[in-house]
PDB file of C-alpha atoms in Angstrom:
ATOM      1  CA  LEU A   1     -57.043 -26.902  -3.219  1.00 49.00           C
ATOM      2  CA  PHE A   2     -57.945 -30.566  -3.123  1.00 50.00           C
ATOM      3  CA  PHE A   3     -57.568 -33.827  -5.017  1.00 50.00           C
ATOM      4  CA  PHE A   4     -60.488 -34.991  -7.113  1.00 49.00           C
ATOM      5  CA  PRO A   5     -61.259 -38.727  -6.704  1.00 54.00           C
ATOM      6  CA  PHE A   6     -63.746 -38.566  -9.567  1.00 55.00           C
ATOM      7  CA  ILE A   7     -64.069 -37.027 -13.027  1.00 63.00           C
ATOM      8  CA  GLU A   8     -65.091 -33.360 -13.149  1.00 79.00           C
ATOM      9  CA  GLU A   9     -64.987 -30.892 -16.024  1.00 87.00           C
ATOM     10  CA  CYS A  10     -62.843 -27.729 -15.748  1.00 89.00           C
ATOM     11  CA  SER A  11     -64.975 -24.621 -16.133  1.00 90.00           C
ATOM     12  CA  LYS A  12     -62.260 -22.846 -18.130  1.00 91.00           C
ATOM     13  CA  CYS A  13     -60.693 -25.347 -20.513  1.00 90.00           C
ATOM     14  CA  GLY A  14     -63.579 -27.829 -20.615  1.00 88.00           C
ATOM     15  CA  GLU A  15     -61.290 -30.819 -20.102  1.00 88.00           C
ATOM     16  CA  SER A  16     -61.907 -33.408 -17.446  1.00 86.00           C
ATOM     17  CA  ILE A  17     -60.300 -33.260 -14.034  1.00 82.00           C
ATOM     18  CA  SER A  18     -59.707 -36.964 -13.456  1.00 74.00           C
ATOM     19  CA  SER A  19     -56.666 -36.713 -11.233  1.00 68.00           C
ATOM     20  CA  GLY A  20     -54.384 -34.189  -9.634  1.00 67.00           C
ATOM     21  CA  LYS A  21     -55.162 -30.913  -7.916  1.00 80.00           C
ATOM     22  CA  ALA A  22     -58.233 -28.800  -8.569  1.00 86.00           C
ATOM     23  CA  CYS A  23     -59.855 -25.772  -7.027  1.00 89.00           C
ATOM     24  CA  THR A  24     -63.317 -24.341  -6.746  1.00 89.00           C
ATOM     25  CA  ALA A  25     -64.184 -20.664  -7.003  1.00 92.00           C
ATOM     26  CA  LEU A  26     -67.239 -18.649  -8.036  1.00 92.00           C
ATOM     27  CA  ASP A  27     -69.278 -21.861  -7.731  1.00 90.00           C
ATOM     28  CA  GLN A  28     -67.188 -23.518 -10.439  1.00 91.00           C
ATOM     29  CA  THR A  29     -64.375 -26.056 -10.605  1.00 90.00           C
ATOM     30  CA  TYR A  30     -61.005 -25.490 -12.313  1.00 91.00           C
ATOM     31  CA  HIS A  31     -57.678 -27.104 -12.914  1.00 90.00           C
ATOM     32  CA  VAL A  32     -55.251 -25.281 -10.626  1.00 92.00           C
ATOM     33  CA  ASP A  33     -53.354 -23.987 -13.657  1.00 92.00           C
ATOM     34  CA  CYS A  34     -56.597 -22.813 -15.282  1.00 93.00           C
ATOM     35  CA  PHE A  35     -57.781 -20.595 -12.475  1.00 95.00           C
ATOM     36  CA  THR A  36     -56.139 -17.341 -13.537  1.00 96.00           C
ATOM     37  CA  CYS A  37     -56.833 -13.607 -13.792  1.00 96.00           C
ATOM     38  CA  VAL A  38     -58.915 -12.977 -16.907  1.00 95.00           C
ATOM     39  CA  LYS A  39     -56.851  -9.878 -17.672  1.00 94.00           C
ATOM     40  CA  CYS A  40     -53.185 -10.764 -17.121  1.00 94.00           C
ATOM     41  CA  GLY A  41     -53.252 -14.560 -16.703  1.00 94.00           C
ATOM     42  CA  GLU A  42     -51.699 -14.593 -13.230  1.00 95.00           C
ATOM     43  CA  GLY A  43     -52.460 -17.810 -11.351  1.00 95.00           C
ATOM     44  CA  LEU A  44     -54.984 -17.207  -8.582  1.00 95.00           C
ATOM     45  CA  ALA A  45     -55.303 -20.641  -6.959  1.00 92.00           C
ATOM     46  CA  GLY A  46     -54.714 -20.233  -3.227  1.00 89.00           C
ATOM     47  CA  LYS A  47     -54.577 -16.408  -3.542  1.00 92.00           C
ATOM     48  CA  SER A  48     -56.950 -13.560  -2.908  1.00 92.00           C
ATOM     49  CA  PHE A  49     -58.869 -12.450  -5.979  1.00 94.00           C
ATOM     50  CA  TYR A  50     -61.747 -10.175  -6.976  1.00 94.00           C
ATOM     51  CA  ALA A  51     -64.840 -11.183  -8.914  1.00 93.00           C
ATOM     52  CA  VAL A  52     -66.282  -8.819 -11.534  1.00 91.00           C
ATOM     53  CA  ASP A  53     -69.263 -10.174 -13.481  1.00 90.00           C
ATOM     54  CA  GLN A  54     -68.404 -13.645 -12.169  1.00 91.00           C
ATOM     55  CA  LYS A  55     -64.872 -13.430 -13.585  1.00 93.00           C
ATOM     56  CA  PRO A  56     -61.697 -13.588 -11.456  1.00 95.00           C
ATOM     57  CA  TYR A  57     -59.261 -10.640 -11.380  1.00 96.00           C
ATOM     58  CA  CYS A  58     -55.982 -10.149  -9.576  1.00 95.00           C
ATOM     59  CA  GLU A  59     -55.844  -7.085  -7.323  1.00 93.00           C
ATOM     60  CA  LYS A  60     -53.935  -4.897  -9.781  1.00 93.00           C
ATOM     61  CA  ASP A  61     -56.301  -5.544 -12.684  1.00 94.00           C
ATOM     62  CA  TYR A  62     -59.337  -5.256 -10.426  1.00 93.00           C
ATOM     63  CA  LEU A  63     -58.269  -1.754  -9.376  1.00 92.00           C
ATOM     64  CA  ASP A  64     -57.927  -0.841 -13.037  1.00 92.00           C
ATOM     65  CA  THR A  65     -61.638  -1.589 -13.525  1.00 91.00           C
ATOM     66  CA  LEU A  66     -62.648   0.972 -10.892  1.00 92.00           C
ATOM     67  CA  GLU A  67     -63.422   4.629 -11.502  1.00 93.00           C
ATOM     68  CA  LYS A  68     -60.570   7.015 -10.703  1.00 95.00           C
ATOM     69  CA  CYS A  69     -60.964  10.029  -8.455  1.00 96.00           C
ATOM     70  CA  SER A  70     -60.978  13.226 -10.495  1.00 95.00           C
ATOM     71  CA  ALA A  71     -58.840  14.958  -7.861  1.00 95.00           C
ATOM     72  CA  CYS A  72     -56.115  12.420  -6.947  1.00 96.00           C
ATOM     73  CA  ASN A  73     -56.540   9.933  -9.838  1.00 94.00           C
ATOM     74  CA  ALA A  74     -56.471   6.975  -7.426  1.00 94.00           C
ATOM     75  CA  PRO A  75     -59.058   4.160  -7.747  1.00 94.00           C
ATOM     76  CA  ILE A  76     -62.194   4.615  -5.663  1.00 94.00           C
ATOM     77  CA  THR A  77     -62.491   1.376  -3.721  1.00 90.00           C
ATOM     78  CA  GLU A  78     -65.108   2.375  -1.159  1.00 90.00           C
ATOM     79  CA  LYS A  79     -67.480   5.312  -0.823  1.00 92.00           C
ATOM     80  CA  MET A  80     -67.833   7.464  -3.944  1.00 94.00           C
ATOM     81  CA  LEU A  81     -69.055  11.030  -4.297  1.00 95.00           C
ATOM     82  CA  ARG A  82     -70.170  12.166  -7.730  1.00 94.00           C
ATOM     83  CA  ALA A  83     -70.446  15.902  -8.320  1.00 93.00           C
ATOM     84  CA  THR A  84     -70.391  18.099 -11.428  1.00 90.00           C
ATOM     85  CA  GLY A  85     -70.499  14.844 -13.410  1.00 91.00           C
ATOM     86  CA  LYS A  86     -67.189  13.547 -11.990  1.00 94.00           C
ATOM     87  CA  PRO A  87     -66.291  10.863  -9.399  1.00 96.00           C
ATOM     88  CA  TYR A  88     -64.387  11.742  -6.210  1.00 97.00           C
ATOM     89  CA  HIS A  89     -63.253  10.264  -2.939  1.00 96.00           C
ATOM     90  CA  PRO A  90     -65.439  12.203  -0.444  1.00 96.00           C
ATOM     91  CA  SER A  91     -62.317  13.600   1.225  1.00 96.00           C
ATOM     92  CA  CYS A  92     -60.931  14.759  -2.151  1.00 96.00           C
ATOM     93  CA  PHE A  93     -63.912  16.900  -3.084  1.00 96.00           C
ATOM     94  CA  THR A  94     -62.710  20.211  -1.669  1.00 97.00           C
ATOM     95  CA  CYS A  95     -62.942  23.956  -2.203  1.00 96.00           C
ATOM     96  CA  SER A  96     -60.354  25.093  -4.735  1.00 95.00           C
ATOM     97  CA  SER A  97     -59.646  28.177  -2.620  1.00 94.00           C
ATOM     98  CA  CYS A  98     -59.511  27.035   1.027  1.00 95.00           C
ATOM     99  CA  ASN A  99     -59.358  23.214   0.595  1.00 95.00           C
ATOM    100  CA  ARG A 100     -62.347  22.713   2.883  1.00 95.00           C
ATOM    101  CA  CYS A 101     -64.022  19.324   2.329  1.00 96.00           C
ATOM    102  CA  LEU A 102     -67.352  19.850   0.573  1.00 96.00           C
ATOM    103  CA  ASP A 103     -68.904  16.450   1.210  1.00 95.00           C
ATOM    104  CA  GLY A 104     -72.481  17.226   2.250  1.00 91.00           C
ATOM    105  CA  VAL A 105     -72.128  21.028   2.351  1.00 90.00           C
ATOM    106  CA  PRO A 106     -73.223  23.757  -0.098  1.00 88.00           C
ATOM    107  CA  PHE A 107     -70.875  24.572  -2.964  1.00 92.00           C
ATOM    108  CA  THR A 108     -70.879  26.303  -6.312  1.00 90.00           C
ATOM    109  CA  VAL A 109     -68.839  26.219  -9.510  1.00 91.00           C
ATOM    110  CA  ASP A 110     -67.333  29.253 -11.211  1.00 90.00           C
ATOM    111  CA  SER A 111     -67.153  29.914 -14.940  1.00 88.00           C
ATOM    112  CA  ASN A 112     -63.802  28.091 -15.128  1.00 90.00           C
ATOM    113  CA  GLY A 113     -65.253  24.903 -13.641  1.00 90.00           C
ATOM    114  CA  LEU A 114     -63.527  25.362 -10.261  1.00 93.00           C
ATOM    115  CA  VAL A 115     -65.472  24.303  -7.184  1.00 95.00           C
ATOM    116  CA  HIS A 116     -65.795  26.730  -4.254  1.00 95.00           C
ATOM    117  CA  CYS A 117     -67.420  26.674  -0.856  1.00 92.00           C
ATOM    118  CA  VAL A 118     -70.061  29.379  -0.544  1.00 86.00           C
ATOM    119  CA  ASN A 119     -67.909  31.626   1.671  1.00 87.00           C
ATOM    120  CA  CYS A 120     -64.953  31.598  -0.719  1.00 91.00           C
ATOM    121  CA  PHE A 121     -67.212  32.163  -3.701  1.00 88.00           C
ATOM    122  CA  HIS A 122     -68.716  35.216  -2.000  1.00 85.00           C
ATOM    123  CA  GLU A 123     -65.299  36.586  -1.178  1.00 85.00           C
ATOM    124  CA  LYS A 124     -64.032  36.085  -4.710  1.00 88.00           C
ATOM    125  CA  TYR A 125     -67.037  36.645  -6.940  1.00 85.00           C
ATOM    126  CA  ALA A 126     -70.002  38.159  -5.093  1.00 85.00           C
ATOM    127  CA  PRO A 127     -70.877  41.688  -6.260  1.00 89.00           C
ATOM    128  CA  ARG A 128     -69.850  44.453  -3.866  1.00 89.00           C
ATOM    129  CA  CYS A 129     -72.233  47.102  -2.680  1.00 90.00           C
ATOM    130  CA  ALA A 130     -71.338  50.521  -4.116  1.00 89.00           C
ATOM    131  CA  ILE A 131     -72.247  52.147  -0.785  1.00 87.00           C
ATOM    132  CA  CYS A 132     -70.697  49.955   1.936  1.00 89.00           C
ATOM    133  CA  SER A 133     -68.250  47.930  -0.231  1.00 86.00           C
ATOM    134  CA  LYS A 134     -69.302  44.661   1.434  1.00 88.00           C
ATOM    135  CA  PRO A 135     -70.232  41.576  -0.633  1.00 89.00           C
ATOM    136  CA  ILE A 136     -73.919  41.098  -1.376  1.00 86.00           C
ATOM    137  CA  VAL A 137     -74.696  37.660   0.046  1.00 85.00           C
ATOM    138  CA  PRO A 138     -77.794  35.755   1.240  1.00 82.00           C
ATOM    139  CA  GLU A 139     -79.117  36.569   4.676  1.00 78.00           C
ATOM    140  CA  GLU A 140     -78.666  33.873   7.307  1.00 75.00           C
ATOM    141  CA  GLY A 141     -81.051  30.998   6.696  1.00 73.00           C
ATOM    142  CA  ASN A 142     -81.629  31.883   3.044  1.00 74.00           C
ATOM    143  CA  GLN A 143     -80.130  30.427  -0.108  1.00 71.00           C
ATOM    144  CA  GLU A 144     -80.775  33.483  -2.243  1.00 77.00           C
ATOM    145  CA  SER A 145     -79.311  36.944  -2.193  1.00 78.00           C
ATOM    146  CA  VAL A 146     -81.094  40.007  -3.503  1.00 82.00           C
ATOM    147  CA  ARG A 147     -79.336  43.026  -4.922  1.00 84.00           C
ATOM    148  CA  ILE A 148     -80.336  46.260  -6.608  1.00 85.00           C
ATOM    149  CA  VAL A 149     -78.554  47.201  -9.831  1.00 87.00           C
ATOM    150  CA  ALA A 150     -78.580  50.834 -10.906  1.00 83.00           C
ATOM    151  CA  LEU A 151     -76.204  52.786 -13.128  1.00 82.00           C
ATOM    152  CA  ASP A 152     -74.193  49.576 -13.606  1.00 86.00           C
ATOM    153  CA  ARG A 153     -73.533  49.404  -9.875  1.00 88.00           C
ATOM    154  CA  SER A 154     -74.772  46.940  -7.254  1.00 88.00           C
ATOM    155  CA  PHE A 155     -76.372  47.809  -3.932  1.00 89.00           C
ATOM    156  CA  HIS A 156     -77.690  46.070  -0.837  1.00 87.00           C
ATOM    157  CA  VAL A 157     -81.432  46.665  -0.642  1.00 87.00           C
ATOM    158  CA  ASP A 158     -80.952  48.480   2.675  1.00 85.00           C
ATOM    159  CA  CYS A 159     -78.109  50.588   1.294  1.00 87.00           C
ATOM    160  CA  TYR A 160     -79.853  51.793  -1.827  1.00 82.00           C
ATOM    161  CA  ARG A 161     -81.306  55.277  -1.741  1.00 73.00           C
ATOM    162  CA  CYS A 162     -82.963  56.784  -4.795  1.00 59.00           C
ATOM    163  CA  GLU A 163     -81.716  60.300  -5.494  1.00 50.00           C
ATOM    164  CA  VAL A 164     -83.569  62.803  -7.661  1.00 43.00           C
ATOM    165  CA  ARG A 165     -81.591  65.763  -8.796  1.00 42.00           C
ATOM    166  CA  LEU A 166     -83.204  68.755 -10.318  1.00 40.00           C
ATOM    167  CA  TRP A 167     -81.612  71.088 -12.725  1.00 39.00           C
ATOM    168  CA  PHE A 168     -83.254  74.319 -13.679  1.00 41.00           C
ATOM    169  CA  GLU A 169     -82.278  75.653 -17.027  1.00 43.00           C
ATOM    170  CA  ILE A 170     -83.570  79.082 -17.915  1.00 42.00           C
ATOM    171  CA  ASP A 171     -83.826  79.990 -21.535  1.00 46.00           C
ATOM    172  CA  PHE A 172     -83.758  83.760 -21.447  1.00 43.00           C
ATOM    173  CA  GLN A 173     -84.333  84.130 -25.182  1.00 42.00           C
ATOM    174  CA  SER A 174     -87.546  82.142 -25.178  1.00 44.00           C
ATOM    175  CA  ARG A 175     -88.283  82.974 -21.528  1.00 42.00           C
ATOM    176  CA  ARG A 176     -88.944  79.335 -20.831  1.00 40.00           C
ATOM    177  CA  ALA A 177     -87.769  77.262 -17.949  1.00 38.00           C
ATOM    178  CA  ARG A 178     -87.641  73.565 -17.823  1.00 36.00           C
ATOM    179  CA  VAL A 179     -86.900  71.078 -15.145  1.00 37.00           C
ATOM    180  CA  LEU A 180     -84.704  68.106 -15.843  1.00 35.00           C
ATOM    181  CA  SER A 181     -84.877  65.172 -13.486  1.00 34.00           C
ATOM    182  CA  THR A 182     -83.130  61.853 -13.336  1.00 35.00           C
ATOM    183  CA  ARG A 183     -84.763  58.700 -12.147  1.00 37.00           C
ATOM    184  CA  GLN A 184     -82.842  55.520 -11.464  1.00 39.00           C
ATOM    185  CA  SER A 185     -84.545  52.223 -12.083  1.00 39.00           C
ATOM    186  CA  TYR A 186     -83.271  49.060 -10.570  1.00 40.00           C
ATOM    187  CA  SER A 187     -83.548  45.328 -11.021  1.00 41.00           C
ATOM    188  CA  LEU A 188     -83.397  42.496  -8.532  1.00 44.00           C
ATOM    189  CA  GLN A 189     -81.037  39.627  -9.195  1.00 45.00           C
ATOM    190  CA  ARG A 190     -81.086  36.429  -7.273  1.00 45.00           C
ATOM    191  CA  LEU A 191     -78.230  34.029  -6.649  1.00 43.00           C
ATOM    192  CA  GLN A 192     -78.826  30.372  -5.835  1.00 43.00           C
ATOM    193  CA  TYR A 193     -76.545  27.703  -4.412  1.00 43.00           C
ATOM    194  CA  GLN A 194     -76.389  23.917  -4.536  1.00 43.00           C
ATOM    195  CA  SER A 195     -75.300  21.271  -2.074  1.00 43.00           C
ATOM    196  CA  CYS A 196     -73.982  17.795  -2.608  1.00 46.00           C
ATOM    197  CA  SER A 197     -73.495  14.757  -0.409  1.00 45.00           C
ATOM    198  CA  SER A 198     -71.825  11.434  -1.041  1.00 45.00           C
ATOM    199  CA  ASN A 199     -73.272   9.332  -3.850  1.00 45.00           C
ATOM    200  CA  ASP A 200     -75.392  12.276  -5.049  1.00 44.00           C
ATOM    201  CA  LYS A 201     -75.343  13.013  -8.780  1.00 41.00           C
ATOM    202  CA  LEU A 202     -75.340  16.677  -9.598  1.00 39.00           C
ATOM    203  CA  GLU A 203     -75.363  17.368 -13.289  1.00 38.00           C
ATOM    204  CA  ASN A 204     -76.856  20.882 -13.239  1.00 39.00           C
ATOM    205  CA  ASN A 205     -75.195  23.706 -11.303  1.00 41.00           C
ATOM    206  CA  SER A 206     -76.343  27.231 -10.668  1.00 40.00           C
ATOM    207  CA  ASN A 207     -74.689  29.823 -12.849  1.00 41.00           C
ATOM    208  CA  PHE A 208     -73.744  33.091 -11.275  1.00 40.00           C
TER     209      PHE A 208
END
């Protein structure tokens, strides 16, 4: 604050500042009573304020302009992580099962939109091998898992064994014999994972 010994025009009201107190902020000059928060009108002369698009805001109204964390709903004032199209504090972006922070580590999203670390997703959703009953997950160092599907059951590649059973049916009336065999075909299905770090935008997620 200072006294103006000469005529100056107030940047807000446009009237001259010929005498009395004035203040300068944002490279402009104001009457003391004119320098207020653009949202609520609180006087800001001599106080801390925030500038948004060269306009002064009090702290409360400034925080209202910020994006809110999708987990805790508090304003994000510093570092922001954006994942699955939503903003988060980095520490708030966690696995919905074990609460492990997922900032910068692989994660995936289930069909209900819940975020999981890879380990928890495997435990909860990965197909189980019909032979050993263990989850079918990627080998160490890989981001894909491979499974064999046969007879609506899943198998590790190393666990799958093709069995051919033979039935002999003798038709005594026609004196014919025929051999029936079963063959099991299989398909390979691959699972992929994504990772996210702070300030990354991930709009597309792998579907399992």
